[in-house]
GROMACS .gro file of C-alpha atoms in nm:
model
  510
    1MET     CA    1   3.929   6.767  12.618
    2ASP     CA    2   3.947   7.140  12.484
    3GLY     CA    3   4.119   7.044  12.200
    4VAL     CA    4   3.750   6.887  12.075
    5GLN     CA    5   3.547   7.156  12.229
    6TYR     CA    6   3.760   7.403  12.032
    7THR     CA    7   3.700   7.189  11.675
    8CYS     CA    8   3.326   7.113  11.711
    9TYR     CA    9   3.277   7.432  11.800
   10ILE     CA   10   3.508   7.551  11.466
   11TYR     CA   11   3.252   7.339  11.278
   12ILE     CA   12   2.866   7.417  11.441
   13ASN     CA   13   2.973   7.780  11.357
   14PHE     CA   14   3.232   7.977  11.122
   15ASP     CA   15   3.167   8.304  11.294
   16LYS     CA   16   3.290   8.243  11.634
   17LYS     CA   17   3.609   8.217  11.840
   18PRO     CA   18   3.655   7.985  12.094
   19PRO     CA   19   3.685   8.069  12.470
   20GLY     CA   20   3.976   8.248  12.568
   21GLU     CA   21   4.140   8.336  12.182
   22ARG     CA   22   4.167   8.624  12.057
   23PRO     CA   23   3.939   8.735  11.766
   24ASP     CA   24   4.187   8.623  11.417
   25ARG     CA   25   4.039   8.830  11.128
   26LYS     CA   26   4.220   8.655  10.863
   27LYS     CA   27   4.109   8.331  10.943
   28THR     CA   28   3.681   8.472  11.025
   29ASP     CA   29   3.780   8.673  10.711
   30ILE     CA   30   3.835   8.300  10.505
   31LEU     CA   31   3.529   8.181  10.679
   32GLN     CA   32   3.347   8.407  10.537
   33THR     CA   33   3.457   8.400  10.230
   34ILE     CA   34   3.436   8.002  10.221
   35LYS     CA   35   3.010   8.075  10.384
   36ASN     CA   36   2.918   8.297  10.041
   37THR     CA   37   3.112   8.050   9.845
   38ILE     CA   38   2.911   7.751   9.982
   39LYS     CA   39   2.561   8.019   9.925
   40ASP     CA   40   2.700   8.057   9.575
   41LEU     CA   41   2.732   7.691   9.511
   42ILE     CA   42   2.397   7.657   9.603
   43PHE     CA   43   2.214   7.904   9.444
   44ASN     CA   44   2.370   7.849   9.127
   45SER     CA   45   2.353   7.506   9.119
   46ARG     CA   46   1.964   7.532   9.148
   47SER     CA   47   1.972   7.764   8.874
   48LEU     CA   48   2.211   7.492   8.698
   49LEU     CA   49   1.953   7.204   8.741
   50ARG     CA   50   1.673   7.464   8.646
   51MET     CA   51   1.822   7.542   8.272
   52ASP     CA   52   1.921   7.169   8.302
   53ALA     CA   53   1.545   7.086   8.334
   54LYS     CA   54   1.439   7.337   8.022
   55LEU     CA   55   1.766   7.152   7.869
   56ILE     CA   56   1.568   6.819   7.909
   57ILE     CA   57   1.248   6.871   7.789
   58GLU     CA   58   1.357   7.071   7.487
   59LEU     CA   59   1.565   6.712   7.395
   60ILE     CA   60   1.258   6.568   7.480
   61PHE     CA   61   1.055   6.706   7.251
   62LEU     CA   62   1.286   6.713   6.963
   63ALA     CA   63   1.316   6.346   7.009
   64SER     CA   64   0.971   6.266   7.029
   65SER     CA   65   0.924   6.463   6.684
   66ILE     CA   66   1.187   6.308   6.487
   67VAL     CA   67   1.101   5.974   6.601
   68THR     CA   68   0.721   6.077   6.480
   69ILE     CA   69   0.859   6.122   6.109
   70TYR     CA   70   1.050   5.900   6.144
   71LEU     CA   71   0.815   5.698   6.139
   72ILE     CA   72   0.579   5.808   5.843
   73LEU     CA   73   0.852   5.853   5.670
   74ARG     CA   74   1.004   5.514   5.734
   75ARG     CA   75   0.721   5.244   5.828
   76ARG     CA   76   0.367   5.439   5.788
   77TYR     CA   77   0.198   5.135   5.950
   78LEU     CA   78   0.231   4.824   6.221
   79TYR     CA   79   0.065   4.540   6.170
   80LEU     CA   80  -0.031   4.299   6.481
   81ARG     CA   81  -0.217   3.953   6.389
   82LEU     CA   82  -0.535   3.953   6.644
   83GLY     CA   83  -0.683   3.541   6.616
   84MET     CA   84  -0.743   3.517   6.251
   85ARG     CA   85  -0.767   3.940   6.150
   86ASN     CA   86  -0.464   4.183   6.061
   87ILE     CA   87  -0.516   4.466   6.342
   88ARG     CA   88  -0.345   4.717   6.166
   89ILE     CA   89  -0.163   5.059   6.358
   90ASP     CA   90  -0.004   5.413   6.247
   91THR     CA   91   0.336   5.418   6.394
   92TYR     CA   92   0.313   5.758   6.440
   93ILE     CA   93   0.112   5.819   6.704
   94PHE     CA   94   0.401   5.631   6.959
   95GLY     CA   95   0.660   5.839   6.808
   96ALA     CA   96   0.345   6.107   6.994
   97LEU     CA   97   0.428   5.943   7.293
   98LEU     CA   98   0.733   5.891   7.369
   99GLY     CA   99   0.692   6.254   7.460
  100PRO     CA  100   0.504   6.153   7.767
  101ILE     CA  101   0.693   5.861   7.812
  102LEU     CA  102   1.037   6.056   7.918
  103ILE     CA  103   0.844   6.302   8.092
  104VAL     CA  104   0.721   6.077   8.309
  105LEU     CA  105   1.041   5.811   8.324
  106PHE     CA  106   1.243   6.149   8.405
  107GLY     CA  107   1.003   6.292   8.693
  108MET     CA  108   0.940   6.616   8.461
  109LEU     CA  109   0.612   6.683   8.516
  110ASN     CA  110   0.361   6.504   8.798
  111VAL     CA  111  -0.001   6.373   8.761
  112SER     CA  112  -0.157   6.684   8.861
  113GLN     CA  113   0.044   6.837   8.618
  114ILE     CA  114  -0.039   6.584   8.285
  115LEU     CA  115  -0.420   6.569   8.366
  116THR     CA  116  -0.345   6.965   8.271
  117GLY     CA  117  -0.207   6.867   7.988
  118LEU     CA  118  -0.504   6.661   7.918
  119GLY     CA  119  -0.744   6.848   8.029
  120GLY     CA  120  -0.610   7.192   7.831
  121THR     CA  121  -0.565   7.557   8.036
  122GLY     CA  122  -0.774   7.873   7.947
  123SER     CA  123  -1.009   7.831   7.628
  124LEU     CA  124  -0.744   7.546   7.494
  125ASN     CA  125  -0.959   7.190   7.581
  126PRO     CA  126  -0.807   6.901   7.372
  127PHE     CA  127  -1.117   6.714   7.390
  128GLY     CA  128  -1.348   6.936   7.275
  129ILE     CA  129  -1.170   6.992   6.985
  130LEU     CA  130  -1.144   6.618   6.932
  131VAL     CA  131  -1.499   6.619   6.943
  132LEU     CA  132  -1.546   6.865   6.703
  133PHE     CA  133  -1.290   6.736   6.449
  134LEU     CA  134  -1.413   6.364   6.412
  135SER     CA  135  -1.757   6.499   6.417
  136MET     CA  136  -1.672   6.618   6.112
  137VAL     CA  137  -1.448   6.444   5.968
  138PHE     CA  138  -1.734   6.124   6.023
  139MET     CA  139  -2.022   6.287   5.841
  140SER     CA  140  -1.791   6.373   5.577
  141ILE     CA  141  -1.663   6.005   5.525
  142PHE     CA  142  -2.069   5.914   5.508
  143LEU     CA  143  -2.104   6.109   5.281
  144ASP     CA  144  -1.816   5.962   5.045
  145ILE     CA  145  -1.921   5.627   5.148
  146THR     CA  146  -2.213   5.731   4.898
  147GLY     CA  147  -2.032   5.794   4.662
  148PHE     CA  148  -2.135   6.160   4.651
  149PHE     CA  149  -1.729   6.304   4.583
  150GLU     CA  150  -1.737   6.059   4.353
  151TYR     CA  151  -2.041   6.261   4.198
  152CYS     CA  152  -1.867   6.531   4.254
  153ALA     CA  153  -1.522   6.417   4.045
  154ARG     CA  154  -1.781   6.345   3.807
  155VAL     CA  155  -1.966   6.622   3.684
  156ALA     CA  156  -1.600   6.840   3.719
  157LEU     CA  157  -1.466   6.560   3.455
  158LYS     CA  158  -1.780   6.497   3.210
  159TYR     CA  159  -1.771   6.961   3.216
  160ALA     CA  160  -1.413   6.866   3.106
  161ARG     CA  161  -1.549   6.734   2.759
  162GLY     CA  162  -1.146   6.593   2.668
  163ASN     CA  163  -1.006   6.967   2.724
  164GLY     CA  164  -0.694   6.909   2.977
  165ARG     CA  165  -0.735   7.296   3.018
  166ARG     CA  166  -1.060   7.250   3.117
  167LEU     CA  167  -1.036   6.961   3.307
  168TYR     CA  168  -0.779   7.128   3.534
  169PHE     CA  169  -0.980   7.463   3.610
  170SER     CA  170  -1.288   7.224   3.665
  171LEU     CA  171  -1.124   6.934   3.918
  172TYR     CA  172  -0.922   7.210   4.089
  173LEU     CA  173  -1.233   7.427   4.195
  174THR     CA  174  -1.467   7.073   4.262
  175VAL     CA  175  -1.198   7.007   4.536
  176SER     CA  176  -1.140   7.366   4.639
  177LEU     CA  177  -1.539   7.401   4.724
  178LEU     CA  178  -1.576   7.025   4.865
  179THR     CA  179  -1.210   7.125   5.091
  180ILE     CA  180  -1.418   7.446   5.240
  181PHE     CA  181  -1.731   7.278   5.368
  182THR     CA  182  -1.590   6.929   5.442
  183SER     CA  183  -1.213   6.821   5.542
  184ASN     CA  184  -0.910   6.847   5.345
  185ASP     CA  185  -0.754   6.486   5.474
  186ILE     CA  186  -1.098   6.320   5.364
  187ILE     CA  187  -1.100   6.545   4.969
  188ILE     CA  188  -0.756   6.401   4.909
  189LEU     CA  189  -0.790   6.082   5.048
  190THR     CA  190  -1.151   6.075   4.796
  191PHE     CA  191  -1.000   6.231   4.457
  192THR     CA  192  -0.681   6.100   4.464
  193PRO     CA  193  -0.736   5.735   4.347
  194PHE     CA  194  -1.050   5.872   4.081
  195ILE     CA  195  -0.774   6.137   3.964
  196TYR     CA  196  -0.480   5.848   3.901
  197TYR     CA  197  -0.777   5.584   3.694
  198PHE     CA  198  -0.938   5.846   3.493
  199SER     CA  199  -0.538   5.975   3.395
  200LYS     CA  200  -0.485   5.641   3.319
  201ASN     CA  201  -0.746   5.572   3.062
  202ALA     CA  202  -0.688   5.926   2.954
  203GLY     CA  203  -0.337   5.855   2.847
  204ILE     CA  204  -0.200   6.189   3.029
  205ASP     CA  205   0.012   6.241   3.238
  206PRO     CA  206  -0.158   6.242   3.651
  207LYS     CA  207   0.043   6.466   3.814
  208PRO     CA  208   0.003   6.800   3.735
  209TYR     CA  209  -0.401   6.709   3.871
  210LEU     CA  210  -0.262   6.501   4.181
  211ILE     CA  211  -0.027   6.781   4.291
  212ALA     CA  212  -0.326   7.039   4.153
  213GLU     CA  213  -0.595   6.883   4.407
  214PHE     CA  214  -0.324   6.821   4.709
  215PHE     CA  215  -0.252   7.165   4.706
  216ALA     CA  216  -0.642   7.233   4.689
  217ALA     CA  217  -0.729   7.078   4.955
  218ASN     CA  218  -0.429   7.237   5.230
  219THR     CA  219  -0.502   7.592   5.052
  220TRP     CA  220  -0.881   7.648   5.071
  221SER     CA  221  -0.896   7.447   5.441
  222MET     CA  222  -0.766   7.790   5.596
  223MET     CA  223  -1.104   7.886   5.480
  224LEU     CA  224  -1.341   7.807   5.725
  225TYR     CA  225  -1.275   7.730   6.112
  226ILE     CA  226  -1.326   7.346   6.040
  227GLY     CA  227  -1.178   7.268   5.700
  228ASN     CA  228  -0.849   7.107   5.871
  229PRO     CA  229  -0.789   7.004   6.279
  230THR     CA  230  -0.511   7.281   6.303
  231ASN     CA  231  -0.799   7.529   6.261
  232ILE     CA  232  -0.976   7.393   6.558
  233VAL     CA  233  -0.686   7.362   6.758
  234LEU     CA  234  -0.606   7.726   6.735
  235ALA     CA  235  -0.912   7.889   6.721
  236ALA     CA  236  -1.080   7.722   6.939
  237ALA     CA  237  -0.766   7.798   7.167
  238PHE     CA  238  -0.857   8.145   7.182
  239ASP     CA  239  -1.263   8.134   7.131
  240LEU     CA  240  -1.230   8.256   6.782
  241ARG     CA  241  -1.585   8.254   6.737
  242PHE     CA  242  -1.755   8.047   6.341
  243ASP     CA  243  -1.853   8.385   6.150
  244GLU     CA  244  -1.495   8.646   6.358
  245TYR     CA  245  -1.327   8.374   6.223
  246THR     CA  246  -1.411   8.318   5.895
  247LYS     CA  247  -1.499   8.694   5.862
  248TRP     CA  248  -1.069   8.738   5.905
  249MET     CA  249  -0.996   8.431   5.687
  250LEU     CA  250  -1.189   8.517   5.362
  251LEU     CA  251  -0.962   8.708   5.217
  252PRO     CA  252  -0.664   8.553   5.253
  253ALA     CA  253  -0.765   8.223   5.126
  254LEU     CA  254  -0.987   8.307   4.805
  255ALA     CA  255  -0.600   8.479   4.731
  256ALA     CA  256  -0.366   8.206   4.782
  257GLY     CA  257  -0.636   7.979   4.610
  258PHE     CA  258  -0.645   8.174   4.322
  259ILE     CA  259  -0.298   8.241   4.311
  260ASN     CA  260  -0.240   7.803   4.370
  261MET     CA  261  -0.420   7.751   4.077
  262ILE     CA  262  -0.257   8.061   3.814
  263LEU     CA  263   0.090   7.961   3.893
  264LEU     CA  264   0.032   7.564   3.923
  265TYR     CA  265  -0.070   7.564   3.542
  266ALA     CA  266   0.183   7.819   3.484
  267ILE     CA  267   0.465   7.518   3.573
  268PHE     CA  268   0.266   7.274   3.414
  269ARG     CA  269   0.078   7.442   3.101
  270LYS     CA  270   0.270   7.182   2.848
  271LYS     CA  271   0.112   6.825   3.029
  272ILE     CA  272  -0.191   7.057   3.132
  273ASN     CA  273  -0.300   7.132   2.700
  274GLN     CA  274  -0.238   6.741   2.607
  275PRO     CA  275  -0.564   6.596   2.488
  276LEU     CA  276  -0.682   6.331   2.578
  277LYS     CA  277  -0.789   6.075   2.475
  278HIS     CA  278  -0.981   5.715   2.572
  279ILE     CA  279  -1.235   5.890   2.744
  280GLU     CA  280  -1.534   5.667   2.762
  281THR     CA  281  -1.888   5.836   2.830
  282ILE     CA  282  -1.927   5.924   3.213
  283ASN     CA  283  -2.235   5.889   3.412
  284PRO     CA  284  -2.223   6.083   3.747
  285ARG     CA  285  -2.537   6.009   3.908
  286SER     CA  286  -2.375   5.604   3.923
  287ALA     CA  287  -2.167   5.697   4.126
  288ILE     CA  288  -2.455   5.782   4.420
  289THR     CA  289  -2.478   5.424   4.587
  290ASP     CA  290  -2.803   5.612   4.802
  291PRO     CA  291  -2.969   5.918   4.662
  292THR     CA  292  -3.143   5.921   5.015
  293SER     CA  293  -2.813   5.944   5.191
  294THR     CA  294  -2.695   6.146   5.032
  295ILE     CA  295  -2.908   6.343   5.113
  296LEU     CA  296  -2.934   6.304   5.440
  297GLY     CA  297  -2.562   6.327   5.472
  298LEU     CA  298  -2.570   6.698   5.263
  299SER     CA  299  -2.908   6.790   5.515
  300MET     CA  300  -2.708   6.700   5.805
  301LEU     CA  301  -2.360   6.852   5.748
  302ALA     CA  302  -2.508   7.203   5.596
  303GLY     CA  303  -2.715   7.199   5.947
  304CYS     CA  304  -2.427   7.177   6.139
  305ILE     CA  305  -2.211   7.424   5.980
  306VAL     CA  306  -2.462   7.658   6.014
  307CYS     CA  307  -2.563   7.619   6.377
  308LEU     CA  308  -2.124   7.608   6.439
  309ALA     CA  309  -2.253   7.988   6.324
  310ILE     CA  310  -2.441   8.018   6.563
  311ALA     CA  311  -2.379   7.845   6.813
  312PRO     CA  312  -2.107   8.105   6.969
  313TYR     CA  313  -2.448   8.385   7.010
  314LEU     CA  314  -2.637   8.134   7.215
  315GLY     CA  315  -2.365   8.049   7.434
  316ILE     CA  316  -2.348   7.704   7.321
  317GLU     CA  317  -1.975   7.526   7.308
  318MET     CA  318  -1.883   7.451   6.909
  319TRP     CA  319  -1.806   7.050   6.997
  320LEU     CA  320  -2.095   7.020   7.138
  321ILE     CA  321  -2.291   7.134   6.807
  322SER     CA  322  -2.133   6.926   6.586
  323LEU     CA  323  -2.099   6.640   6.844
  324GLY     CA  324  -2.541   6.635   6.829
  325PHE     CA  325  -2.549   6.614   6.486
  326GLY     CA  326  -2.307   6.358   6.526
  327VAL     CA  327  -2.486   6.118   6.731
  328ALA     CA  328  -2.810   6.197   6.531
  329LEU     CA  329  -2.636   6.026   6.204
  330LEU     CA  330  -2.481   5.802   6.410
  331LEU     CA  331  -2.883   5.696   6.536
  332LEU     CA  332  -3.015   5.668   6.205
  333LEU     CA  333  -2.750   5.442   6.067
  334LEU     CA  334  -2.801   5.232   6.347
  335PHE     CA  335  -3.180   5.202   6.291
  336ARG     CA  336  -3.149   5.209   5.912
  337ASP     CA  337  -2.887   4.885   5.965
  338THR     CA  338  -3.085   4.736   6.196
  339LEU     CA  339  -3.425   4.784   5.899
  340VAL     CA  340  -3.272   4.601   5.684
  341ALA     CA  341  -3.154   4.322   5.933
  342LEU     CA  342  -3.450   4.284   6.031
  343THR     CA  343  -3.649   4.281   5.677
  344LYS     CA  344  -3.350   4.057   5.614
  345GLU     CA  345  -3.269   4.317   5.318
  346GLN     CA  346  -2.924   4.297   5.087
  347ILE     CA  347  -2.962   4.573   4.846
  348ASN     CA  348  -2.703   4.836   4.924
  349LYS     CA  349  -2.684   4.694   5.248
  350LYS     CA  350  -2.265   4.685   5.247
  351HIS     CA  351  -2.248   5.038   5.167
  352PHE     CA  352  -2.376   5.145   5.460
  353THR     CA  353  -2.295   4.992   5.722
  354VAL     CA  354  -2.205   5.250   6.097
  355GLN     CA  355  -1.932   4.990   6.099
  356THR     CA  356  -1.770   5.051   5.688
  357THR     CA  357  -1.813   5.435   5.866
  358ILE     CA  358  -1.610   5.369   6.147
  359LYS     CA  359  -1.348   5.202   6.064
  360LYS     CA  360  -1.267   5.490   5.811
  361MET     CA  361  -1.247   5.708   6.087
  362PRO     CA  362  -0.887   5.863   6.206
  363LEU     CA  363  -0.922   5.751   6.594
  364SER     CA  364  -0.538   5.683   6.605
  365ILE     CA  365  -0.540   6.092   6.571
  366ILE     CA  366  -0.619   6.056   6.953
  367PRO     CA  367  -0.386   5.994   7.148
  368PHE     CA  368  -0.142   6.137   6.907
  369ILE     CA  369  -0.276   6.500   6.982
  370LEU     CA  370  -0.314   6.397   7.420
  371SER     CA  371   0.039   6.287   7.341
  372LEU     CA  372   0.077   6.609   7.181
  373PHE     CA  373  -0.074   6.816   7.484
  374ILE     CA  374   0.099   6.660   7.749
  375THR     CA  375   0.438   6.769   7.518
  376VAL     CA  376   0.332   7.103   7.539
  377GLU     CA  377   0.260   7.118   7.863
  378ALA     CA  378   0.570   7.055   7.952
  379LEU     CA  379   0.718   7.331   7.737
  380ARG     CA  380   0.495   7.601   7.842
  381ILE     CA  381   0.535   7.484   8.218
  382TYR     CA  382   0.970   7.523   8.172
  383GLY     CA  383   0.872   7.845   8.059
  384ILE     CA  384   1.041   7.755   7.695
  385THR     CA  385   0.752   7.832   7.494
  386LYS     CA  386   0.690   8.164   7.655
  387ASP     CA  387   1.081   8.271   7.584
  388ILE     CA  388   1.035   8.191   7.252
  389GLY     CA  389   0.682   8.467   7.331
  390VAL     CA  390   0.853   8.653   7.445
  391PHE     CA  391   1.157   8.629   7.180
  392PHE     CA  392   0.938   8.681   6.894
  393ASN     CA  393   0.690   9.005   7.075
  394THR     CA  394   1.105   9.209   7.177
  395LEU     CA  395   1.079   9.154   6.716
  396CYS     CA  396   0.771   9.259   6.639
  397GLY     CA  397   0.702   9.521   6.913
  398ALA     CA  398   0.311   9.657   6.852
  399SER     CA  399   0.313   9.611   6.461
  400THR     CA  400   0.038   9.389   6.341
  401THR     CA  401   0.214   9.356   5.968
  402ALA     CA  402   0.580   9.234   6.144
  403THR     CA  403   0.330   8.981   6.420
  404THR     CA  404   0.171   8.883   6.074
  405PHE     CA  405   0.452   8.745   5.894
  406LEU     CA  406   0.663   8.617   6.139
  407TYR     CA  407   0.446   8.453   6.294
  408GLY     CA  408   0.312   8.334   5.963
  409ILE     CA  409   0.606   8.202   5.807
  410SER     CA  410   0.785   8.012   6.071
  411SER     CA  411   0.503   7.826   6.126
  412ALA     CA  412   0.479   7.684   5.790
  413PHE     CA  413   0.860   7.634   5.777
  414THR     CA  414   0.843   7.472   6.118
  415ALA     CA  415   0.558   7.225   6.023
  416ASN     CA  416   0.822   7.090   5.798
  417ILE     CA  417   0.993   7.028   6.062
  418LEU     CA  418   0.763   6.879   6.334
  419ASN     CA  419   0.438   6.820   6.148
  420ASN     CA  420   0.157   7.115   6.136
  421ILE     CA  421  -0.053   6.951   6.428
  422PRO     CA  422   0.306   6.916   6.664
  423MET     CA  423   0.357   7.214   6.569
  424THR     CA  424   0.037   7.372   6.583
  425VAL     CA  425  -0.046   7.236   6.943
  426ALA     CA  426   0.352   7.398   7.053
  427PHE     CA  427   0.217   7.751   6.859
  428VAL     CA  428  -0.069   7.829   7.085
  429PRO     CA  429   0.086   7.868   7.423
  430ILE     CA  430   0.330   8.090   7.202
  431ALA     CA  431   0.066   8.286   7.065
  432SER     CA  432  -0.030   8.348   7.421
  433ALA     CA  433   0.205   8.555   7.507
  434ALA     CA  434   0.202   8.795   7.281
  435PRO     CA  435  -0.033   9.155   7.400
  436GLN     CA  436  -0.284   9.171   7.268
  437THR     CA  437  -0.308   9.400   7.027
  438THR     CA  438  -0.122   9.166   6.847
  439LEU     CA  439  -0.277   8.818   6.940
  440LEU     CA  440  -0.563   8.800   6.686
  441PRO     CA  441  -0.314   8.812   6.376
  442ALA     CA  442  -0.039   8.594   6.533
  443VAL     CA  443  -0.335   8.306   6.593
  444LEU     CA  444  -0.474   8.353   6.204
  445ALA     CA  445  -0.149   8.362   6.060
  446THR     CA  446   0.024   8.021   6.255
  447THR     CA  447  -0.337   7.903   6.121
  448ILE     CA  448  -0.256   8.039   5.749
  449GLY     CA  449   0.113   7.858   5.824
  450SER     CA  450   0.011   7.551   5.965
  451ASN     CA  451  -0.250   7.485   5.611
  452LEU     CA  452  -0.012   7.636   5.359
  453GLY     CA  453   0.284   7.472   5.573
  454ALA     CA  454   0.170   7.112   5.431
  455ASN     CA  455   0.283   7.186   5.075
  456ILE     CA  456   0.710   7.283   5.140
  457THR     CA  457   0.677   6.898   5.157
  458PRO     CA  458   0.546   6.591   5.239
  459ILE     CA  459   0.562   6.555   5.578
  460GLY     CA  460   0.428   6.896   5.638
  461ALA     CA  461   0.070   6.738   5.723
  462LEU     CA  462  -0.061   6.356   5.723
  463ALA     CA  463  -0.220   6.417   5.500
  464GLY     CA  464   0.062   6.387   5.242
  465ILE     CA  465   0.244   6.157   5.414
  466MET     CA  466  -0.059   5.941   5.359
  467TRP     CA  467  -0.090   6.076   5.033
  468MET     CA  468   0.232   5.976   4.905
  469SER     CA  469   0.199   5.646   5.010
  470ILE     CA  470  -0.104   5.654   4.779
  471LEU     CA  471   0.094   5.725   4.490
  472ARG     CA  472   0.420   5.460   4.550
  473ASP     CA  473   0.031   5.231   4.603
  474LYS     CA  474  -0.046   5.342   4.192
  475GLU     CA  475   0.310   5.319   4.096
  476VAL     CA  476   0.336   5.721   4.030
  477LYS     CA  477   0.734   5.855   4.054
  478LEU     CA  478   0.627   6.150   4.224
  479THR     CA  479   0.998   6.155   4.448
  480PHE     CA  480   1.055   6.411   4.768
  481LYS     CA  481   1.286   6.622   4.616
  482GLU     CA  482   1.073   6.665   4.351
  483PHE     CA  483   0.804   6.776   4.543
  484VAL     CA  484   0.996   6.979   4.728
  485THR     CA  485   1.115   7.213   4.414
  486TYR     CA  486   0.702   7.231   4.345
  487GLY     CA  487   0.621   7.320   4.672
  488LEU     CA  488   0.918   7.593   4.698
  489LEU     CA  489   0.895   7.696   4.360
  490ILE     CA  490   0.500   7.834   4.434
  491THR     CA  491   0.405   7.726   4.825
  492PRO     CA  492   0.682   8.159   4.914
  493VAL     CA  493   0.431   8.351   4.687
  494THR     CA  494   0.155   8.218   4.791
  495LEU     CA  495   0.195   8.227   5.172
  496LEU     CA  496   0.343   8.611   5.110
  497ALA     CA  497   0.085   8.718   4.894
  498CYS     CA  498  -0.182   8.585   5.176
  499LEU     CA  499  -0.030   8.697   5.474
  500GLY     CA  500   0.020   9.036   5.309
  501ILE     CA  501  -0.364   9.072   5.270
  502LEU     CA  502  -0.413   8.966   5.639
  503ALA     CA  503  -0.158   9.238   5.730
  504ALA     CA  504  -0.370   9.453   5.510
  505GLU     CA  505  -0.686   9.341   5.668
  506PHE     CA  506  -0.525   9.395   6.002
  507ILE     CA  507  -0.470   9.780   5.909
  508PHE     CA  508  -0.705   9.883   5.757
  509PHE     CA  509  -1.036   9.672   5.973
  510LEU     CA  510  -0.885   9.620   6.307
   0.00000   0.00000   0.00000
């Protein structure tokens, strides 16, 4: 009985001796050491689990990004047969969805945290960002359907009068101007086929004009809040007003745009200066299928831009403004289509149905963006983005110039690893770690990087992937390596100059 009591006593309490025995200091020291070792192991195991969790999240984000880029490059679309119809699905959304799926399977986030990621934190509102972007795209697509963008392209071509140099500058400036007030994606997808067909009929190499169009759209898109979804994400996340954003980005965008134009001309001047052949009479007005609808679309777009500029002063969310104009245009289209159906009018009917406009909407961006916000929320909760932000702060200190260049360069090149939209969403919590004195330089420099980064490789933005796909369909031989060569010749110079202008603005005006 004594032996059993003795054994149990030691098991229960390491620190006390059995009754009737003298304390054995050596044994007590050994047991205390074991006890402390167990405590250390428990503490270290918790830290190890925490480190493993961070590593798992990092690997999930990396895997999701790699799969997204692979799908974009290797299999752009997935076709599903539904009855008599083939439904085309953008495959890149599956790469983005992989992140949240793995996060749920590994139990890294609970339901509440996932809903927080979808709802956004602070001023970051994923649904507001999507509404603002899609509303502006809806108005731009409607203008495209009315033939307005083709009209602008024809005006530029008519102005060229068979001169390659005039053609280059007129196209570049036309694309630039339209991109500022609409969307770079829409302009790229609209102008690319038109430039190809014109170049083919004129007997000239389309590459200089196609590359100029692409670079111009991705450069001038940074000037206004609405030019690129990445602008909207960053400006909305940090409560930047429409006019405040434009005030800081005007000069950097102008500098980048004109430097791009000059460098591209210097590289392609021999091909650009070749005479144009087989030019037929160009009638710009024939591109407009319905002047009334064109005026309606332009009025809606102009009114929306003006209201976006004054909305913050009235305390109105900008996404509500864009939604209002988008819904108003949609209702007008529905009314007109109903009227056409009732009167059995067939004139231009196929050009102006609501179905045609909605069919061209990039709706696949909705699951793509929402999935990214969930994955980035996991990066934020596990402190990964904060660690990167703290590291950037250590490198930059309180210098607005260092912050501008670090965030601008890192975001531009990261965009070509992750694509610019995932990069931008990930950089929001990273920039949030910056002190108040360098927060605005970090945000605006990231905006510059997200736009100009798309000109380094075709995978820097979704528009680049779609653009390359159009060129392959038209049998234009522009390889990935060739594009990167032009990108590295031009973009680093443009990027440094643009960031230099922004840094100078903060030195003199902040």
